Amino acid sequence: MPASAEGPPASAEGPPASTAVVIDAPGAHRLVPHEPRRPEAGEALVRVHASGICGSDREVYQGNRPEGYVRYPLTPGHEWSGTVEAVGAGVPESLVGRKVVGEGFRNCQVCDRCHAGDTTLCTAGYEETGFTQPGAMATTLTLPARLLHTLPDGCDLTAAALLEPAACIAAAALKANARPGERVAVVGTGTLGMFAVQFLKANSPAELLVVGTRRDREALSRQYGATDFLTKDQELPDDIDVVIETAGSADAARISAALLRRGGRLVLTGIPAPGADGLDPTDLVVKQLEVHTVFGASPDAWAHTVRVFAAGLLDPLPLVTHELPLAEFSQAIELVGAGDPKVGKVLLRP
């Protein structure tokens, strides 16, 4: 099990037992008493086990989230796991007591994109748990029950708290459509990169290359199934069948495209800083590359993630390095942005 960060336990005069983090504005947050919201028709009340922190949560706290993709004041937390405590009218009672994770996008279900299954592209406007709707950095979370995915009763909820970023990579893996015996690669060695390695390994590749900047990730990459590990300053192949990019830089995108054979398949998941130099369209056309991008996870990607996790083919737990109480939200945000290679996934526990 990952070690919890050191720190004094909450005292009797400390935060109340039922609490939530609220970000009032960029750089300003507080811990407030939390009153569970009774589920209305079609909703479920979930007791949160753990909530993960990613770079987008740091953007929310620092005020760097693009306009329209955050609404203050806000309880953050879009990566989470928990147990259903109550359901509203129209929701099966059998859901009570089940371990669950949940989709973040609050899609309308009636526009053409939703009908096509592209719920992350809902034309009714952007709404997402933890960004524009109350998130899971609280004791409980109430949300539409249709967004929930049930987990095996014996699963580890700490590991399951990472299934949201895993679902984003599942979307990439589905678009990549890697076939058994193909040569595949992952560019990037963060949390998303390590999930990409696991999803590609599940498709029985002939070779699985990981390209990164951190040599300390080689052992974990190989543990997850990589057959080779290279850094970008080494000689790289140019005949890979499938590449999933997870690093979020323009340089990583260019390296990813250069790894591919003519007619290869590329899936980009990272979001570089605005104005970054892009891929050369001449190279894309001459090599006739098949290029896909991913923004969030649709229901089929979530279902795929839960299925792979339940089958024991996805092991998120080694990625967790810190578990802290909600009261240490600011310390958790600092850990995520410190650039320390010893810091992996940081979880907050209500």
CSV table of C-alpha atoms in Angstrom, one decimal:
chain,number,residue,atom,x,y,z
A,1,MET,CA,0.0,0.0,0.0
A,2,PRO,CA,1.2,3.6,-0.7
A,3,ALA,CA,2.4,5.5,2.3
A,4,SER,CA,0.4,8.4,3.6
A,5,ALA,CA,2.0,11.7,3.9
A,6,GLU,CA,3.2,12.6,7.3
A,7,GLY,CA,1.2,15.1,9.3
A,8,PRO,CA,-0.6,15.5,12.6
A,9,PRO,CA,-4.1,13.9,12.9
A,10,ALA,CA,-7.1,16.2,13.2
A,11,SER,CA,-7.8,17.2,16.8
A,12,ALA,CA,-11.1,17.6,18.5
A,13,GLU,CA,-10.8,21.3,17.7
A,14,GLY,CA,-9.9,20.6,14.1
A,15,PRO,CA,-12.2,20.3,11.0
A,16,PRO,CA,-15.6,18.8,11.4
A,17,ALA,CA,-16.0,15.1,10.5
A,18,SER,CA,-18.2,15.9,7.5
A,19,THR,CA,-16.3,18.4,5.4
A,20,ALA,CA,-15.8,19.7,1.8
A,21,VAL,CA,-13.2,21.8,0.1
A,22,VAL,CA,-14.5,24.9,-1.6
A,23,ILE,CA,-12.4,27.1,-3.9
A,24,ASP,CA,-14.0,30.5,-3.8
A,25,ALA,CA,-11.7,32.0,-6.4
A,26,PRO,CA,-8.2,31.4,-7.8
A,27,GLY,CA,-5.8,30.9,-4.9
A,28,ALA,CA,-8.5,31.1,-2.3
A,29,HIS,CA,-10.0,28.0,-0.7
A,30,ARG,CA,-11.5,26.9,2.6
A,31,LEU,CA,-12.7,23.7,4.4
A,32,VAL,CA,-16.4,24.0,5.1
A,33,PRO,CA,-19.0,21.8,7.0
A,34,HIS,CA,-20.6,19.4,4.5
A,35,GLU,CA,-24.3,18.5,4.5
A,36,PRO,CA,-25.1,15.6,2.1
A,37,ARG,CA,-27.6,16.5,-0.5
A,38,ARG,CA,-30.5,14.1,-0.6
A,39,PRO,CA,-30.8,12.5,-4.1
A,40,GLU,CA,-33.6,13.6,-6.2
A,41,ALA,CA,-35.3,11.6,-8.9
A,42,GLY,CA,-32.7,9.9,-11.1
A,43,GLU,CA,-29.8,10.7,-8.7
A,44,ALA,CA,-27.6,8.8,-6.3
A,45,LEU,CA,-25.8,9.8,-3.1
A,46,VAL,CA,-22.2,8.4,-2.9
A,47,ARG,CA,-20.0,8.3,0.1
A,48,VAL,CA,-16.6,9.3,-1.3
A,49,HIS,CA,-13.7,7.0,-0.5
A,50,ALA,CA,-10.9,9.0,-2.2
A,51,SER,CA,-10.5,11.8,-4.7
A,52,GLY,CA,-7.5,12.2,-7.0
A,53,ILE,CA,-5.7,15.4,-7.9
A,54,CYS,CA,-4.5,16.1,-11.4
A,55,GLY,CA,-3.1,19.0,-13.3
A,56,SER,CA,-6.5,20.4,-14.2
A,57,ASP,CA,-7.4,20.7,-10.4
A,58,ARG,CA,-4.2,22.7,-10.0
A,59,GLU,CA,-5.4,24.9,-13.0
A,60,VAL,CA,-8.7,25.5,-11.2
A,61,TYR,CA,-6.9,26.5,-8.0
A,62,GLN,CA,-4.4,28.8,-9.7
A,63,GLY,CA,-7.0,30.3,-12.1
A,64,ASN,CA,-5.4,28.9,-15.3
A,65,ARG,CA,-8.5,26.9,-16.4
A,66,PRO,CA,-9.8,28.2,-19.7
A,67,GLU,CA,-12.9,30.4,-19.6
A,68,GLY,CA,-16.1,28.5,-19.6
A,69,TYR,CA,-14.5,25.4,-18.2
A,70,VAL,CA,-14.8,26.3,-14.5
A,71,ARG,CA,-17.4,28.0,-12.3
A,72,TYR,CA,-16.5,29.5,-8.9
A,73,PRO,CA,-17.2,28.9,-6.0
A,74,LEU,CA,-16.5,25.2,-6.5
A,75,THR,CA,-15.9,22.0,-4.7
A,76,PRO,CA,-13.3,20.3,-7.0
A,77,GLY,CA,-12.8,16.6,-7.5
A,78,HIS,CA,-13.5,14.8,-10.8
A,79,GLU,CA,-11.4,11.6,-10.1
A,80,TRP,CA,-13.0,9.6,-7.4
A,81,SER,CA,-14.4,6.3,-6.0
A,82,GLY,CA,-17.0,5.6,-3.4
A,83,THR,CA,-20.0,3.6,-2.2
A,84,VAL,CA,-23.7,4.3,-3.0
A,85,GLU,CA,-25.6,5.3,0.2
A,86,ALA,CA,-29.0,6.3,-1.1
A,87,VAL,CA,-30.8,6.7,-4.4
A,88,GLY,CA,-33.7,8.8,-5.6
A,89,ALA,CA,-36.9,7.9,-7.3
A,90,GLY,CA,-36.5,5.9,-10.5
A,91,VAL,CA,-33.1,4.5,-9.5
A,92,PRO,CA,-32.9,0.8,-8.6
A,93,GLU,CA,-32.5,0.2,-4.9
A,94,SER,CA,-30.0,-2.6,-5.7
A,95,LEU,CA,-27.4,0.2,-6.4
A,96,VAL,CA,-27.3,1.0,-2.7
A,97,GLY,CA,-24.2,-0.5,-1.1
A,98,ARG,CA,-22.4,-0.9,-4.4
A,99,LYS,CA,-18.8,0.3,-5.0
A,100,VAL,CA,-18.8,2.8,-7.9
A,101,VAL,CA,-16.9,5.3,-10.0
A,102,GLY,CA,-18.6,7.9,-12.1
A,103,GLU,CA,-18.4,9.8,-15.4
A,104,GLY,CA,-17.7,13.5,-15.1
A,105,PHE,CA,-19.4,15.0,-18.2
A,106,ARG,CA,-23.0,16.1,-17.5
A,107,ASN,CA,-24.2,15.6,-21.1
A,108,CYS,CA,-27.7,16.5,-22.3
A,109,GLN,CA,-28.4,13.0,-23.9
A,110,VAL,CA,-30.6,14.5,-26.6
A,111,CYS,CA,-28.2,16.4,-29.0
A,112,ASP,CA,-26.8,14.8,-32.1
A,113,ARG,CA,-23.3,14.3,-30.5
A,114,CYS,CA,-24.8,12.6,-27.5
A,115,HIS,CA,-27.0,10.3,-29.7
A,116,ALA,CA,-23.8,9.4,-31.6
A,117,GLY,CA,-22.1,8.4,-28.3
A,118,ASP,CA,-19.7,11.4,-28.3
A,119,THR,CA,-21.0,12.7,-24.9
A,120,THR,CA,-17.8,14.7,-24.3
A,121,LEU,CA,-18.7,16.8,-27.3
A,122,CYS,CA,-22.3,17.6,-26.1
A,123,THR,CA,-23.5,20.7,-28.0
A,124,ALA,CA,-25.7,21.8,-25.1
A,125,GLY,CA,-22.6,23.3,-23.4
A,126,TYR,CA,-19.8,22.1,-21.1
A,127,GLU,CA,-20.8,20.8,-17.6
A,128,GLU,CA,-18.5,18.5,-15.6
A,129,THR,CA,-18.3,17.2,-12.1
A,130,GLY,CA,-15.5,19.1,-10.2
A,131,PHE,CA,-15.3,22.0,-12.6
A,132,THR,CA,-18.8,23.5,-13.1
A,133,GLN,CA,-20.7,21.1,-10.8
A,134,PRO,CA,-19.9,20.1,-7.2
A,135,GLY,CA,-17.1,17.5,-7.1
A,136,ALA,CA,-15.8,14.7,-4.9
A,137,MET,CA,-13.5,16.6,-2.5
A,138,ALA,CA,-16.2,16.2,0.1
A,139,THR,CA,-17.6,13.5,2.3
A,140,THR,CA,-20.3,12.7,-0.1
A,141,LEU,CA,-21.2,13.4,-3.8
A,142,THR,CA,-24.7,13.5,-5.2
A,143,LEU,CA,-25.0,13.1,-9.0
A,144,PRO,CA,-27.1,11.6,-11.8
A,145,ALA,CA,-27.2,7.8,-11.3
A,146,ARG,CA,-26.8,7.3,-15.0
A,147,LEU,CA,-23.2,8.4,-14.8
A,148,LEU,CA,-22.3,5.6,-12.3
A,149,HIS,CA,-20.3,2.5,-13.2
A,150,THR,CA,-20.5,-0.4,-10.7
A,151,LEU,CA,-17.4,-2.2,-9.6
A,152,PRO,CA,-16.8,-5.7,-8.2
A,153,ASP,CA,-17.6,-6.0,-4.5
A,154,GLY,CA,-14.1,-7.0,-3.7
A,155,CYS,CA,-12.2,-4.3,-5.6
A,156,ASP,CA,-9.8,-1.8,-3.9
A,157,LEU,CA,-11.5,1.6,-3.9
A,158,THR,CA,-8.2,3.4,-3.5
A,159,ALA,CA,-7.0,1.9,-6.8
A,160,ALA,CA,-10.4,2.6,-8.3
A,161,ALA,CA,-10.1,6.3,-7.6
A,162,LEU,CA,-7.7,6.5,-10.5
A,163,LEU,CA,-10.2,5.1,-13.1
A,164,GLU,CA,-11.2,8.5,-14.4
A,165,PRO,CA,-7.7,9.2,-15.9
A,166,ALA,CA,-7.6,5.6,-17.0
A,167,ALA,CA,-10.9,6.0,-18.8
A,168,CYS,CA,-9.4,8.9,-20.8
A,169,ILE,CA,-6.7,6.6,-21.9
A,170,ALA,CA,-9.2,3.8,-22.6
A,171,ALA,CA,-10.8,6.2,-25.1
A,172,ALA,CA,-7.4,6.6,-26.7
A,173,ALA,CA,-6.8,2.8,-26.7
A,174,LEU,CA,-10.2,2.2,-28.4
A,175,LYS,CA,-9.4,4.7,-31.1
A,176,ALA,CA,-5.9,3.3,-31.6
A,177,ASN,CA,-7.5,-0.1,-32.2
A,178,ALA,CA,-4.2,-1.9,-31.7
A,179,ARG,CA,-4.3,-5.5,-32.9
A,180,PRO,CA,-2.4,-8.5,-31.5
A,181,GLY,CA,1.1,-8.8,-32.8
A,182,GLU,CA,1.4,-5.1,-33.8
A,183,ARG,CA,4.4,-3.0,-32.7
A,184,VAL,CA,3.1,-0.2,-30.4
A,185,ALA,CA,4.5,2.7,-28.4
A,186,VAL,CA,3.6,5.1,-25.6
A,187,VAL,CA,5.2,8.6,-25.5
A,188,GLY,CA,5.0,10.0,-21.9
A,189,THR,CA,5.6,8.3,-18.6
A,190,GLY,CA,3.2,10.1,-16.2
A,191,THR,CA,0.0,8.5,-14.8
A,192,LEU,CA,-1.6,8.6,-18.3
A,193,GLY,CA,1.4,7.0,-19.9
A,194,MET,CA,1.5,4.2,-17.4
A,195,PHE,CA,-2.2,3.5,-18.1
A,196,ALA,CA,-1.6,3.5,-21.8
A,197,VAL,CA,1.1,0.9,-21.4
A,198,GLN,CA,-1.4,-1.4,-19.6
A,199,PHE,CA,-4.2,-1.0,-22.1
A,200,LEU,CA,-1.8,-1.7,-25.0
A,201,LYS,CA,-0.3,-4.7,-23.2
A,202,ALA,CA,-3.8,-6.2,-22.9
A,203,ASN,CA,-3.9,-6.3,-26.7
A,204,SER,CA,-0.9,-8.7,-26.9
A,205,PRO,CA,1.5,-6.5,-28.9
A,206,ALA,CA,4.7,-8.0,-30.5
A,207,GLU,CA,6.7,-5.0,-29.0
A,208,LEU,CA,5.7,-2.3,-26.6
A,209,LEU,CA,8.1,0.7,-26.5
A,210,VAL,CA,7.9,3.5,-23.9
A,211,VAL,CA,9.5,6.8,-24.7
A,212,GLY,CA,10.0,9.3,-21.9
A,213,THR,CA,12.3,11.8,-20.2
A,214,ARG,CA,12.5,10.0,-16.8
A,215,ARG,CA,14.7,7.0,-16.5
A,216,ASP,CA,13.2,6.3,-13.1
A,217,ARG,CA,10.0,5.3,-14.8
A,218,GLU,CA,11.7,2.5,-16.7
A,219,ALA,CA,11.2,-0.2,-14.1
A,220,LEU,CA,7.5,0.6,-13.7
A,221,SER,CA,7.0,0.7,-17.4
A,222,ARG,CA,8.5,-2.8,-17.7
A,223,GLN,CA,6.4,-4.0,-14.8
A,224,TYR,CA,3.3,-2.9,-16.7
A,225,GLY,CA,4.5,-4.7,-19.9
A,226,ALA,CA,6.9,-2.5,-21.8
A,227,THR,CA,9.5,-4.5,-23.8
A,228,ASP,CA,11.8,-1.5,-24.3
A,229,PHE,CA,12.3,2.0,-22.8
A,230,LEU,CA,14.1,4.9,-24.6
A,231,THR,CA,14.6,8.6,-23.9
A,232,LYS,CA,14.0,11.1,-26.7
A,233,ASP,CA,17.7,11.8,-27.1
A,234,GLN,CA,18.4,8.2,-28.1
A,235,GLU,CA,18.0,6.8,-31.6
A,236,LEU,CA,14.2,6.0,-32.0
A,237,PRO,CA,12.5,3.7,-34.5
A,238,ASP,CA,10.4,5.0,-37.3
A,239,ASP,CA,8.3,1.9,-38.1
A,240,ILE,CA,5.9,1.6,-35.2
A,241,ASP,CA,2.3,0.6,-36.0
A,242,VAL,CA,0.5,2.5,-33.2
A,243,VAL,CA,1.5,5.3,-30.9
A,244,ILE,CA,-0.4,6.8,-28.0
A,245,GLU,CA,0.9,10.2,-26.9
A,246,THR,CA,0.3,11.2,-23.2
A,247,ALA,CA,2.9,13.9,-22.4
A,248,GLY,CA,1.0,17.0,-23.4
A,249,SER,CA,3.7,18.8,-25.2
A,250,ALA,CA,4.2,19.8,-28.9
A,251,ASP,CA,7.6,18.1,-28.8
A,252,ALA,CA,6.0,14.8,-27.6
A,253,ALA,CA,3.4,15.0,-30.5
A,254,ARG,CA,6.2,15.4,-33.1
A,255,ILE,CA,8.2,12.5,-31.6
A,256,SER,CA,5.1,10.4,-31.6
A,257,ALA,CA,4.4,11.1,-35.3
A,258,ALA,CA,8.1,10.4,-36.2
A,259,LEU,CA,7.9,7.0,-34.5
A,260,LEU,CA,5.2,5.7,-36.9
A,261,ARG,CA,5.6,3.8,-40.1
A,262,ARG,CA,3.7,5.0,-43.2
A,263,GLY,CA,0.0,4.4,-42.6
A,264,GLY,CA,0.5,4.1,-38.9
A,265,ARG,CA,-2.0,5.2,-36.3
A,266,LEU,CA,-1.5,8.1,-33.8
A,267,VAL,CA,-3.7,9.1,-30.9
A,268,LEU,CA,-2.9,12.4,-29.1
A,269,THR,CA,-4.3,12.9,-25.6
A,270,GLY,CA,-2.1,15.7,-24.1
A,271,ILE,CA,-3.0,19.3,-24.4
A,272,PRO,CA,0.1,21.6,-24.9
A,273,ALA,CA,0.2,25.2,-24.0
A,274,PRO,CA,-1.8,27.5,-26.3
A,275,GLY,CA,0.1,28.6,-29.4
A,276,ALA,CA,2.5,25.6,-29.4
A,277,ASP,CA,4.0,24.6,-32.7
A,278,GLY,CA,2.0,21.8,-34.2
A,279,LEU,CA,2.7,18.8,-36.3
A,280,ASP,CA,3.9,19.4,-39.9
A,281,PRO,CA,0.8,18.6,-42.1
A,282,THR,CA,3.2,17.6,-44.9
A,283,ASP,CA,4.7,14.8,-42.8
A,284,LEU,CA,1.2,13.6,-41.8
A,285,VAL,CA,0.0,13.5,-45.4
A,286,VAL,CA,3.1,12.0,-47.0
A,287,LYS,CA,3.2,9.3,-44.4
A,288,GLN,CA,-0.6,9.0,-44.6
A,289,LEU,CA,-1.0,8.8,-40.9
A,290,GLU,CA,-4.3,8.1,-39.2
A,291,VAL,CA,-4.5,10.7,-36.4
A,292,HIS,CA,-7.0,10.8,-33.6
A,293,THR,CA,-7.4,13.0,-30.5
A,294,VAL,CA,-9.1,12.5,-27.2
A,295,PHE,CA,-10.9,14.9,-24.9
A,296,GLY,CA,-12.3,13.2,-21.8
A,297,ALA,CA,-14.0,9.8,-21.8
A,298,SER,CA,-17.3,8.7,-23.3
A,299,PRO,CA,-19.5,6.0,-21.7
A,300,ASP,CA,-18.0,3.2,-23.9
A,301,ALA,CA,-14.5,4.2,-22.7
A,302,TRP,CA,-15.7,4.1,-19.1
A,303,ALA,CA,-17.3,0.7,-19.6
A,304,HIS,CA,-14.1,-0.6,-21.2
A,305,THR,CA,-12.0,0.7,-18.3
A,306,VAL,CA,-14.2,-0.9,-15.6
A,307,ARG,CA,-14.2,-4.2,-17.5
A,308,VAL,CA,-10.3,-4.2,-17.9
A,309,PHE,CA,-10.0,-3.2,-14.2
A,310,ALA,CA,-12.3,-6.0,-13.1
A,311,ALA,CA,-10.4,-8.5,-15.1
A,312,GLY,CA,-7.2,-7.7,-13.2
A,313,LEU,CA,-5.5,-6.2,-16.3
A,314,LEU,CA,-5.3,-2.7,-14.9
A,315,ASP,CA,-3.3,-2.0,-11.7
A,316,PRO,CA,-3.5,1.7,-10.7
A,317,LEU,CA,-2.3,1.2,-7.1
A,318,PRO,CA,1.5,1.5,-7.8
A,319,LEU,CA,0.9,5.0,-9.2
A,320,VAL,CA,-0.4,6.3,-5.8
A,321,THR,CA,2.4,7.8,-3.7
A,322,HIS,CA,0.5,10.1,-1.3
A,323,GLU,CA,-2.8,9.9,0.6
A,324,LEU,CA,-3.8,13.0,2.6
A,325,PRO,CA,-6.9,14.2,4.5
A,326,LEU,CA,-9.1,16.9,2.9
A,327,ALA,CA,-7.7,19.4,5.4
A,328,GLU,CA,-4.4,19.2,3.6
A,329,PHE,CA,-5.7,20.3,0.2
A,330,SER,CA,-3.2,23.1,-0.3
A,331,GLN,CA,-0.3,20.7,0.5
A,332,ALA,CA,-1.7,18.2,-2.0
A,333,ILE,CA,-1.8,20.9,-4.7
A,334,GLU,CA,1.8,21.9,-4.0
A,335,LEU,CA,2.9,18.2,-4.2
A,336,VAL,CA,1.2,17.8,-7.6
A,337,GLY,CA,3.0,20.9,-9.0
A,338,ALA,CA,6.4,20.4,-7.3
A,339,GLY,CA,7.9,18.4,-10.2
A,340,ASP,CA,9.4,15.9,-7.7
A,341,PRO,CA,9.9,12.6,-9.5
A,342,LYS,CA,9.0,10.8,-6.2
A,343,VAL,CA,5.5,12.3,-6.3
A,344,GLY,CA,3.0,10.1,-8.3
A,345,LYS,CA,-0.7,10.2,-7.9
A,346,VAL,CA,-1.9,12.2,-4.9
A,347,LEU,CA,-5.2,11.2,-3.3
A,348,LEU,CA,-7.4,13.1,-0.8
A,349,ARG,CA,-9.4,11.1,1.7
A,350,PRO,CA,-12.5,12.6,3.3
